[in-house]
Coordinates of C-alpha atoms in Angstrom, one line a residue:
M1 CA 121.4 110.6 129.3
D2 CA 119.1 114.1 129.3
A3 CA 115.3 112.5 129.8
G4 CA 113.5 114.7 127.7
R5 CA 115.1 114.0 124.4
Y6 CA 114.7 111.7 122.1
D7 CA 115.6 111.0 118.7
A8 CA 111.6 110.3 117.8
I9 CA 108.5 111.2 119.1
V10 CA 105.3 109.3 118.6
V11 CA 102.1 111.2 119.1
G12 CA 99.4 109.4 119.7
G13 CA 98.9 105.5 120.8
G14 CA 96.9 103.8 118.6
H15 CA 97.3 100.7 116.6
N16 CA 99.8 103.0 113.7
G17 CA 101.7 105.4 116.4
L18 CA 102.0 102.3 117.6
V19 CA 103.5 100.2 114.6
A20 CA 105.8 104.0 113.5
A21 CA 107.2 103.2 117.5
A22 CA 107.9 99.9 117.4
Y23 CA 110.0 100.5 113.5
L24 CA 111.3 103.5 114.9
A25 CA 112.9 102.0 118.2
K26 CA 113.6 99.1 116.4
K27 CA 116.1 100.7 113.3
G28 CA 117.4 101.8 117.2
A29 CA 115.6 105.4 117.5
R30 CA 115.1 106.2 121.0
T31 CA 112.1 106.5 120.6
I32 CA 108.6 108.3 122.9
V33 CA 105.1 107.7 122.6
L34 CA 103.0 109.9 123.7
E35 CA 99.5 109.2 124.7
K36 CA 95.7 111.3 126.3
R37 CA 94.3 108.8 127.8
H38 CA 95.1 106.4 130.2
K39 CA 95.4 103.5 127.3
V40 CA 96.9 103.1 124.3
G41 CA 95.5 101.1 121.2
G42 CA 92.8 104.6 120.2
A43 CA 90.3 102.8 119.0
A44 CA 91.2 99.2 118.8
D45 CA 90.7 98.8 122.3
T46 CA 89.3 96.3 124.8
M47 CA 87.2 97.2 128.3
A48 CA 84.8 96.5 131.2
P49 CA 82.8 98.8 130.4
W50 CA 80.4 97.7 133.7
P51 CA 81.5 97.9 137.2
E52 CA 78.8 95.7 138.0
A53 CA 80.0 93.1 135.5
P54 CA 83.6 92.5 135.2
G55 CA 83.4 89.7 133.6
F56 CA 82.2 90.9 130.5
K57 CA 84.3 92.6 128.0
V58 CA 84.2 94.4 124.4
T59 CA 85.6 95.6 121.8
T60 CA 85.0 98.9 122.4
L61 CA 85.3 101.2 118.8
S62 CA 87.2 98.5 116.1
Y63 CA 85.2 95.6 116.3
V64 CA 87.2 92.7 113.3
M65 CA 91.0 92.4 112.0
S66 CA 91.6 93.2 108.2
L67 CA 94.3 94.0 106.5
M68 CA 97.0 94.1 108.7
P69 CA 100.1 92.6 106.4
D70 CA 102.4 89.5 107.0
T71 CA 105.2 91.5 107.3
I72 CA 104.1 94.1 109.9
L73 CA 103.0 90.6 112.7
H74 CA 106.7 89.1 110.9
D75 CA 108.4 91.8 111.3
L76 CA 107.3 92.9 115.0
E77 CA 107.1 89.2 116.5
L78 CA 103.4 90.3 117.3
A79 CA 102.4 86.1 117.9
R80 CA 105.6 86.6 120.1
H81 CA 104.2 89.5 121.8
G82 CA 100.7 87.6 122.9
Y83 CA 98.9 87.9 119.3
R84 CA 96.7 85.4 118.1
S85 CA 93.7 85.6 115.3
V86 CA 91.2 83.3 114.5
P87 CA 89.5 83.8 110.7
V88 CA 85.6 85.5 110.9
G89 CA 82.7 83.6 110.3
P90 CA 80.3 83.1 107.6
Y91 CA 78.3 86.8 106.5
F92 CA 74.5 86.2 108.3
V93 CA 71.9 89.1 106.5
P94 CA 68.4 87.5 107.4
F95 CA 65.3 89.5 106.4
P96 CA 61.8 90.3 107.5
D97 CA 60.1 87.6 105.4
G98 CA 61.8 84.8 106.6
R99 CA 64.5 84.0 104.8
S100 CA 68.2 85.5 105.1
I101 CA 71.7 84.9 103.1
V102 CA 74.9 83.6 104.7
Q103 CA 77.8 84.2 102.3
A104 CA 81.0 81.9 103.4
D105 CA 84.7 83.2 102.7
D106 CA 85.6 80.2 101.0
D107 CA 82.9 77.8 100.0
A108 CA 81.9 78.8 96.4
Q109 CA 79.2 76.5 96.9
W110 CA 78.1 77.1 99.2
N111 CA 77.7 81.1 98.7
Y112 CA 76.8 80.2 94.6
D113 CA 73.5 77.2 96.5
E114 CA 72.1 80.9 99.2
F115 CA 72.7 83.3 95.5
A116 CA 70.5 80.7 94.0
K117 CA 68.2 80.9 96.7
F118 CA 67.0 84.1 95.5
S119 CA 67.9 84.2 91.6
K120 CA 69.8 82.1 89.6
R121 CA 71.4 84.8 87.6
D122 CA 72.7 86.4 90.6
A123 CA 74.4 82.6 91.5
D124 CA 75.5 82.3 88.2
A125 CA 77.1 85.6 88.2
I126 CA 79.3 85.7 91.9
E127 CA 82.5 83.9 89.2
Q128 CA 81.8 86.8 86.9
W129 CA 82.4 89.2 90.8
D130 CA 84.4 87.6 91.9
A131 CA 86.3 87.4 89.1
W132 CA 86.3 90.9 88.3
I133 CA 87.2 92.1 92.5
G134 CA 89.9 90.2 91.6
G135 CA 91.5 91.7 89.1
L136 CA 91.3 95.4 90.6
A137 CA 93.1 93.5 93.9
A138 CA 96.3 92.4 91.3
V139 CA 95.9 96.4 90.6
L140 CA 95.0 98.1 94.0
G141 CA 96.2 96.1 96.8
P142 CA 100.1 97.0 95.7
L143 CA 98.9 100.1 96.2
L144 CA 98.3 100.7 99.7
M145 CA 102.0 99.5 100.3
T146 CA 102.3 101.9 98.3
T147 CA 103.2 105.6 98.9
P148 CA 101.9 108.1 96.1
P149 CA 103.9 110.0 94.5
K150 CA 102.9 113.6 94.6
V151 CA 101.0 114.1 91.5
G152 CA 101.5 117.1 88.8
S153 CA 105.5 117.9 90.9
M154 CA 107.1 119.3 87.5
S155 CA 110.6 117.8 89.6
V156 CA 112.9 116.0 88.3
A157 CA 112.2 113.7 91.5
D158 CA 109.0 113.4 91.4
L159 CA 108.0 113.4 88.0
Q160 CA 110.5 110.2 88.3
E161 CA 108.2 108.9 91.8
Q162 CA 104.9 109.8 88.5
L163 CA 106.1 107.3 86.1
R164 CA 107.1 104.2 88.4
L165 CA 103.9 104.8 88.8
V166 CA 102.4 104.8 85.7
W167 CA 104.6 102.0 84.8
R168 CA 103.3 99.7 87.4
F169 CA 100.0 100.1 85.5
R170 CA 101.9 99.5 82.2
G171 CA 99.6 95.7 82.2
L172 CA 96.1 97.5 81.9
N173 CA 94.2 97.2 78.8
V174 CA 91.1 99.5 78.1
R175 CA 88.9 97.6 79.9
G176 CA 91.0 97.5 82.8
V177 CA 91.9 100.9 83.5
A178 CA 87.3 100.9 82.8
D179 CA 87.5 99.4 86.1
V180 CA 89.4 101.4 87.6
T181 CA 87.5 104.4 86.9
R182 CA 84.1 103.2 87.7
L183 CA 85.1 101.9 91.3
M184 CA 86.6 105.4 92.1
T185 CA 83.6 107.0 90.8
M186 CA 80.7 105.5 90.9
S187 CA 79.0 104.1 93.9
I188 CA 77.7 100.4 95.1
M189 CA 74.8 100.3 93.9
D190 CA 75.2 101.8 89.7
I191 CA 78.5 98.4 89.7
L192 CA 76.3 96.3 91.7
D193 CA 73.5 96.6 89.4
R194 CA 75.8 95.4 86.3
F195 CA 76.1 92.0 87.8
F196 CA 73.1 91.4 89.9
E197 CA 69.5 91.1 89.1
S198 CA 67.6 90.3 92.9
D199 CA 67.2 93.0 95.9
Q200 CA 68.8 90.5 98.4
V201 CA 71.7 89.8 97.7
K202 CA 72.7 93.2 96.1
T203 CA 71.5 94.1 99.6
V204 CA 74.4 91.5 100.8
M205 CA 77.4 93.2 98.3
A206 CA 76.3 97.2 99.0
L207 CA 76.9 96.1 103.3
N208 CA 80.4 96.5 102.8
G209 CA 80.6 99.3 100.2
L210 CA 78.8 101.5 103.3
I211 CA 80.2 100.7 106.2
G212 CA 81.5 103.7 108.7
T213 CA 80.5 105.6 105.7
W214 CA 79.0 109.5 105.9
A215 CA 76.9 107.7 102.5
G216 CA 74.0 106.0 101.2
P217 CA 74.2 103.2 98.4
Y218 CA 73.2 105.8 95.7
E219 CA 76.4 107.5 96.5
P220 CA 79.2 107.6 94.3
G221 CA 82.1 106.1 96.0
T222 CA 81.0 104.1 97.7
G223 CA 82.1 101.5 95.0
Y224 CA 86.3 102.1 96.2
V225 CA 84.7 101.8 99.8
M226 CA 83.2 98.7 99.8
A227 CA 87.2 98.2 97.2
H228 CA 88.7 98.4 100.2
H229 CA 86.4 96.8 103.4
S230 CA 86.9 93.4 100.3
I231 CA 90.2 93.8 98.2
G232 CA 93.2 92.9 101.1
E233 CA 95.6 92.8 98.7
V234 CA 98.6 94.1 100.8
G235 CA 101.8 94.0 98.3
D236 CA 103.2 90.5 100.3
G237 CA 101.2 88.4 97.6
H238 CA 98.2 86.9 100.6
L239 CA 95.0 88.4 99.9
G240 CA 93.2 89.7 103.1
A241 CA 91.2 88.6 105.6
W242 CA 89.3 89.5 108.5
A243 CA 90.1 88.2 111.5
T244 CA 88.7 87.7 116.0
P245 CA 91.7 88.7 117.9
I246 CA 91.4 86.4 120.8
G247 CA 91.0 88.8 124.0
G248 CA 89.3 91.5 122.3
M249 CA 91.1 94.0 120.1
G250 CA 92.6 95.9 122.4
A251 CA 94.5 92.4 122.2
V252 CA 96.6 93.6 119.5
S253 CA 97.5 97.2 120.6
D254 CA 98.7 95.6 123.7
A255 CA 100.9 93.6 121.2
L256 CA 102.1 96.4 119.8
A257 CA 102.8 98.3 122.4
A258 CA 104.8 94.6 124.5
S259 CA 107.2 94.8 120.8
A260 CA 107.5 98.5 121.0
R261 CA 108.5 98.1 124.2
S262 CA 110.6 95.1 123.7
Y263 CA 112.7 97.0 120.8
G264 CA 113.1 100.1 123.6
A265 CA 110.8 102.4 122.8
E266 CA 109.2 104.3 125.8
I267 CA 105.0 104.8 125.9
R268 CA 104.6 107.0 128.0
C269 CA 100.2 108.2 129.0
E270 CA 97.7 110.5 130.6
A271 CA 100.6 112.9 128.2
A272 CA 98.4 114.7 125.8
V273 CA 100.4 117.1 123.6
E274 CA 99.3 120.4 123.8
R275 CA 102.4 121.8 120.9
I276 CA 104.6 120.9 118.2
L277 CA 107.4 122.9 118.7
T278 CA 109.2 124.6 116.1
T279 CA 112.2 126.3 114.9
G280 CA 113.1 127.9 111.8
G281 CA 110.3 125.3 110.0
R282 CA 111.9 122.5 111.0
A283 CA 110.1 120.4 114.1
R284 CA 112.1 120.6 117.8
G285 CA 110.1 118.3 120.0
V286 CA 106.4 118.8 122.2
A287 CA 105.2 120.3 124.8
L288 CA 102.8 119.2 126.6
G289 CA 99.3 119.8 128.9
D290 CA 101.4 120.7 131.8
G291 CA 104.5 122.2 130.5
T292 CA 106.9 119.7 130.5
E293 CA 109.0 120.2 127.0
L294 CA 110.4 116.9 125.0
T295 CA 112.6 117.3 122.1
A296 CA 113.7 115.4 119.1
P297 CA 114.4 116.0 115.9
L298 CA 111.7 113.9 114.9
V299 CA 107.8 113.8 115.3
V300 CA 105.6 111.7 113.3
A301 CA 102.3 112.4 114.4
A302 CA 99.0 109.7 114.4
T303 CA 97.0 112.1 114.9
H304 CA 93.9 113.4 112.9
P305 CA 94.9 115.8 110.9
Q306 CA 92.7 118.3 112.3
I307 CA 94.3 118.0 115.7
T308 CA 98.1 117.7 114.5
F309 CA 97.9 120.8 112.0
L310 CA 95.1 123.0 114.0
R311 CA 95.6 122.5 117.1
Q312 CA 99.1 121.8 117.8
L313 CA 100.3 124.0 115.2
D314 CA 100.1 127.5 114.1
A315 CA 98.7 128.3 111.1
D316 CA 101.1 130.6 110.6
D317 CA 103.8 128.2 110.5
L318 CA 102.1 126.4 107.8
P319 CA 101.6 126.4 103.9
A320 CA 97.8 129.2 103.6
E321 CA 97.0 126.6 100.5
F322 CA 98.1 123.9 103.0
V323 CA 95.8 124.9 106.0
E324 CA 92.5 125.3 103.9
D325 CA 93.1 121.7 102.7
I326 CA 92.8 120.4 106.4
R327 CA 89.9 122.9 107.2
N328 CA 87.9 121.3 104.2
W329 CA 89.4 117.8 105.5
R330 CA 86.3 116.5 105.4
S331 CA 85.0 113.9 108.5
R332 CA 81.2 112.9 108.7
S333 CA 80.2 110.0 110.1
G334 CA 76.9 109.4 111.5
T335 CA 78.2 106.1 113.0
V336 CA 77.7 104.4 116.4
K337 CA 79.0 101.6 117.9
I338 CA 76.5 99.8 120.5
N339 CA 78.1 97.5 123.2
L340 CA 75.8 94.6 124.9
A341 CA 75.4 92.0 127.2
L342 CA 73.7 88.9 126.5
D343 CA 72.4 87.0 128.8
R344 CA 72.0 83.6 125.7
A345 CA 73.2 83.3 122.3
P346 CA 70.5 85.2 119.8
V347 CA 68.1 82.8 118.1
F348 CA 67.6 84.1 114.7
T349 CA 63.4 83.0 113.0
S350 CA 65.5 82.9 109.6
R351 CA 68.1 80.6 110.9
P352 CA 67.5 78.7 114.0
E353 CA 70.3 76.4 113.7
Q354 CA 73.3 79.4 112.8
Q355 CA 75.4 79.6 116.2
D356 CA 78.7 81.9 114.4
F357 CA 78.3 85.5 114.4
T358 CA 81.8 86.8 114.3
G359 CA 81.0 86.7 110.7
G360 CA 78.6 90.1 111.5
M361 CA 74.9 89.5 111.9
E362 CA 73.1 92.5 110.3
L363 CA 70.4 94.4 109.8
A364 CA 69.8 95.1 106.6
H365 CA 66.5 94.7 105.0
S366 CA 67.3 96.1 101.5
I367 CA 68.6 99.0 99.5
V368 CA 65.7 101.2 100.3
Y369 CA 66.0 100.5 103.4
L370 CA 69.0 101.6 103.9
E371 CA 69.3 104.3 101.6
K372 CA 66.7 105.8 104.2
A373 CA 68.4 105.4 107.0
F374 CA 70.9 107.6 105.4
E375 CA 68.3 109.9 104.1
E376 CA 66.7 110.8 107.0
A377 CA 70.9 111.1 109.3
R378 CA 70.7 113.2 106.0
A379 CA 68.1 115.9 106.6
G380 CA 69.5 116.0 111.2
R381 CA 67.0 113.0 111.6
A382 CA 68.8 109.9 113.9
A383 CA 68.1 106.9 111.3
T384 CA 64.5 105.3 112.0
A385 CA 65.7 102.0 111.0
P386 CA 69.4 101.4 111.7
F387 CA 71.6 99.7 109.0
S388 CA 74.4 97.9 112.1
D389 CA 77.0 95.5 111.5
G390 CA 76.4 93.1 114.5
V391 CA 79.1 90.3 115.9
M392 CA 79.3 88.0 118.9
P393 CA 83.3 87.3 119.2
T394 CA 82.6 85.0 121.8
Y395 CA 81.9 82.8 118.9
H396 CA 85.6 82.4 118.9
D397 CA 86.8 83.7 122.3
P398 CA 84.4 83.1 125.2
S399 CA 86.7 85.0 127.4
L400 CA 84.8 88.8 126.9
A401 CA 82.5 87.1 129.2
P402 CA 81.2 84.5 131.9
D403 CA 80.1 80.4 131.4
G404 CA 77.4 81.0 128.8
K405 CA 76.8 84.4 128.8
H406 CA 78.2 86.7 125.3
V407 CA 78.9 89.5 124.4
V408 CA 77.6 91.5 120.9
S409 CA 79.4 94.7 119.1
L410 CA 76.9 96.2 117.0
F411 CA 78.8 99.2 114.8
T412 CA 75.6 100.6 114.0
Q413 CA 74.5 103.6 110.8
W414 CA 73.1 106.5 110.1
C415 CA 72.2 109.8 113.2
P416 CA 72.6 112.8 112.1
A417 CA 76.8 114.4 111.4
E418 CA 75.6 117.2 113.9
W419 CA 76.3 114.4 117.0
A420 CA 79.9 114.8 116.7
D421 CA 79.4 118.6 118.2
E422 CA 75.9 118.6 119.1
P423 CA 75.4 115.7 121.3
D424 CA 71.1 114.2 121.8
D425 CA 72.1 112.1 124.2
A426 CA 67.8 111.1 125.2
A427 CA 68.0 110.9 121.1
L428 CA 71.0 108.4 120.9
D429 CA 69.4 106.5 123.8
A430 CA 66.1 105.7 121.7
Y431 CA 68.0 105.3 118.7
A432 CA 69.9 102.6 120.8
D433 CA 66.4 101.5 121.7
R434 CA 65.3 100.8 117.7
V435 CA 69.0 98.7 116.8
I436 CA 68.2 96.0 119.9
A437 CA 64.2 96.3 119.2
G438 CA 65.1 95.6 115.0
Y439 CA 67.0 93.0 115.7
D440 CA 64.4 91.3 118.6
E441 CA 61.9 91.3 115.2
L442 CA 64.6 89.0 113.0
A443 CA 65.4 86.8 116.6
P444 CA 62.7 87.7 119.3
G445 CA 64.0 87.3 122.5
F446 CA 67.2 89.7 121.7
A447 CA 65.7 92.7 123.5
D448 CA 65.2 90.0 126.8
S449 CA 68.3 88.8 126.3
V450 CA 70.1 91.8 126.8
L451 CA 71.9 92.3 130.4
H452 CA 73.7 95.1 130.1
R453 CA 74.4 98.1 127.2
Q454 CA 77.2 100.3 125.9
V455 CA 76.2 102.8 123.3
L456 CA 78.8 105.3 122.1
G457 CA 78.4 108.0 119.4
P458 CA 80.0 110.3 117.5
H459 CA 80.4 112.9 120.3
E460 CA 82.3 110.3 122.6
M461 CA 83.6 108.8 119.4
Q462 CA 85.0 112.4 119.0
E463 CA 85.9 113.9 122.7
E464 CA 87.6 110.7 123.6
W465 CA 89.0 109.2 120.5
G466 CA 90.1 112.1 118.9
L467 CA 88.3 110.7 115.8
V468 CA 87.2 113.3 114.9
G469 CA 83.9 113.6 113.1
G470 CA 83.3 110.5 115.2
N471 CA 84.5 109.2 112.2
I472 CA 86.8 106.2 112.2
F473 CA 88.6 106.7 109.3
H474 CA 90.2 110.3 110.1
G475 CA 88.4 110.9 107.2
E476 CA 85.9 109.3 105.1
L477 CA 87.1 107.4 102.6
S478 CA 85.2 110.2 99.3
A479 CA 87.3 110.1 95.4
E480 CA 88.2 113.7 96.5
Q481 CA 90.4 112.2 100.0
L482 CA 92.3 108.8 98.5
F483 CA 95.6 108.0 97.6
H484 CA 97.4 111.1 96.4
M485 CA 95.0 113.6 98.2
R486 CA 94.8 112.3 102.1
P487 CA 94.8 113.8 103.2
A488 CA 96.3 116.5 101.0
P489 CA 97.6 117.6 98.0
G490 CA 101.5 117.2 97.3
Y491 CA 101.8 115.9 101.3
A492 CA 100.1 112.2 101.0
D493 CA 103.9 110.6 101.5
Y494 CA 103.0 110.7 104.7
R495 CA 105.8 114.4 105.4
T496 CA 104.6 118.1 106.1
P497 CA 105.2 121.8 106.0
I498 CA 107.9 120.8 108.9
R499 CA 110.4 119.2 108.3
G500 CA 111.0 117.2 110.7
L501 CA 107.5 116.4 110.8
Y502 CA 105.7 112.9 109.5
Q503 CA 102.3 111.7 109.2
C504 CA 101.0 108.0 109.9
S505 CA 97.1 108.4 111.1
S506 CA 94.8 106.5 108.6
A507 CA 94.1 110.2 107.8
T508 CA 97.1 109.2 104.5
H509 CA 97.0 107.2 102.8
A510 CA 95.8 103.3 102.9
G511 CA 93.1 104.6 105.2
G512 CA 91.2 103.3 107.6
G513 CA 91.1 99.8 109.5
V514 CA 93.3 98.4 111.8
T515 CA 96.3 97.8 109.4
G516 CA 99.4 99.2 110.6
I517 CA 100.5 100.0 106.3
P518 CA 100.1 103.6 107.4
A519 CA 103.1 103.5 109.4
Y520 CA 104.5 101.2 107.6
N521 CA 104.3 103.6 104.6
C522 CA 106.2 106.3 106.8
V523 CA 108.6 105.0 108.8
R524 CA 109.8 103.7 105.2
E525 CA 110.5 107.2 104.4
I526 CA 111.7 108.7 107.1
L527 CA 114.7 106.0 106.6
K528 CA 115.1 107.4 102.9
D529 CA 114.7 110.7 104.0
K530 CA 117.5 109.5 106.3
R531 CA 119.4 108.0 103.6
R532 CA 119.9 111.0 101.8
R533 CA 120.7 113.1 104.9
A534 CA 123.6 110.4 105.2
R535 CA 123.8 111.4 108.9
R536 CA 123.9 107.8 110.1
P537 CA 123.9 104.2 108.2
S538 CA 120.7 103.0 108.3
I539 CA 119.0 99.8 107.3
T540 CA 116.0 99.8 104.4
I541 CA 112.4 98.5 105.8
A542 CA 112.1 95.6 103.3

């Protein structure tokens, strides 16, 4: 067998690339994954960043699991390959006045009592809010596992796909259509104002609309970001939940890599793809940075589209309109990941008995606080009082730290988006100081408990992990970059202008998060095309 000849080449060994490789290998394709870094997993990574303290391990970038459907977990036998997770704990939002809200996933009475401390009307509104979200989940959730049609195409096949999509929404009445429209176009604050009155409750409910987003609480489209983080229905009849993977996020990647290898996939690290090779408008393989060429009739790109189409291909080989769409693809971020090693768990003044911070310990004092942090970054200044979504996975997984010690992951916002290309190390360190000081204000002694810290800004995310702009979703989840527009109109079906080249990164539908859904959908389309060509029999992924 020709050592350089494969049935399928997957470019990029992040979690989506590994999912795609596992499915392709499981279907019998001789598959290789090519990863630029020294290890697979991309942003789903566990590392020991402090040589002087090797007992501390952190979830480097992504830090919790959500939305990965049971289908993928079962198909790829991830539990057999070591994947284990536990549900995250309550969502803890402390306020400077000594009060707090602790929101639980599965205790309606608890949540009612917590909200009632600030507004009985808001507590009464929880049931209506949950019903509204549940209704949207029933409509939008299954779309995550649906390949977007080519909206506007007049070909018979594309018209059939558009009609199938319309038929799926046949149960929507006038109110339902209005709710979906509001979700897709309104800011999270405009939506929350329809349900709640107290600033504290709105602050808690707004956070899922802001995480990882280049947008403040009043920006249109943040309503959908909230839904993307909250709905979790993936077509399996299972409402997804957030979870802490045992061993950190890198354990997820390790399980996916083990699964792919068990089906025969080859994984090669430190193998940067320089070019995707084409002949006559068809992919024929890749060229590595060292000049090695590997050939395959099928290439799957799990990388950011601006890397795939603007760096690894010639613009002359692509339609001019497509190239322009990819150049204008927006991946702003302004996020900074801060990983800390602590010599003790934090004790918050507002809730000294609280110990489980796996669901979140938030640095978010108010809506004004959040809006100011974003507006400062939009004006080119790092937030003076940053927002932070923090978790302490060692509560459930003590293997990540020495006995009695803890690690904390702080996903923080916002710094200037320009820092992705023009980093400012001194300002980045000062920003991290302010985040830690913010927690110290709410949990006195927090700053003194920090033994080590790792600060990763958008420049590091972009250069080391290929997250252009530092954006964790490979592209903003704004209304004009969703569903049939992701990442370009006419090419949201995981296909590309190059025959035999497919895409499965988080820039495709269904967006970001460690879900594997883009890869799952992509392989389904690959197999569909294969059946159409009828070159050899294959089995449909259910």
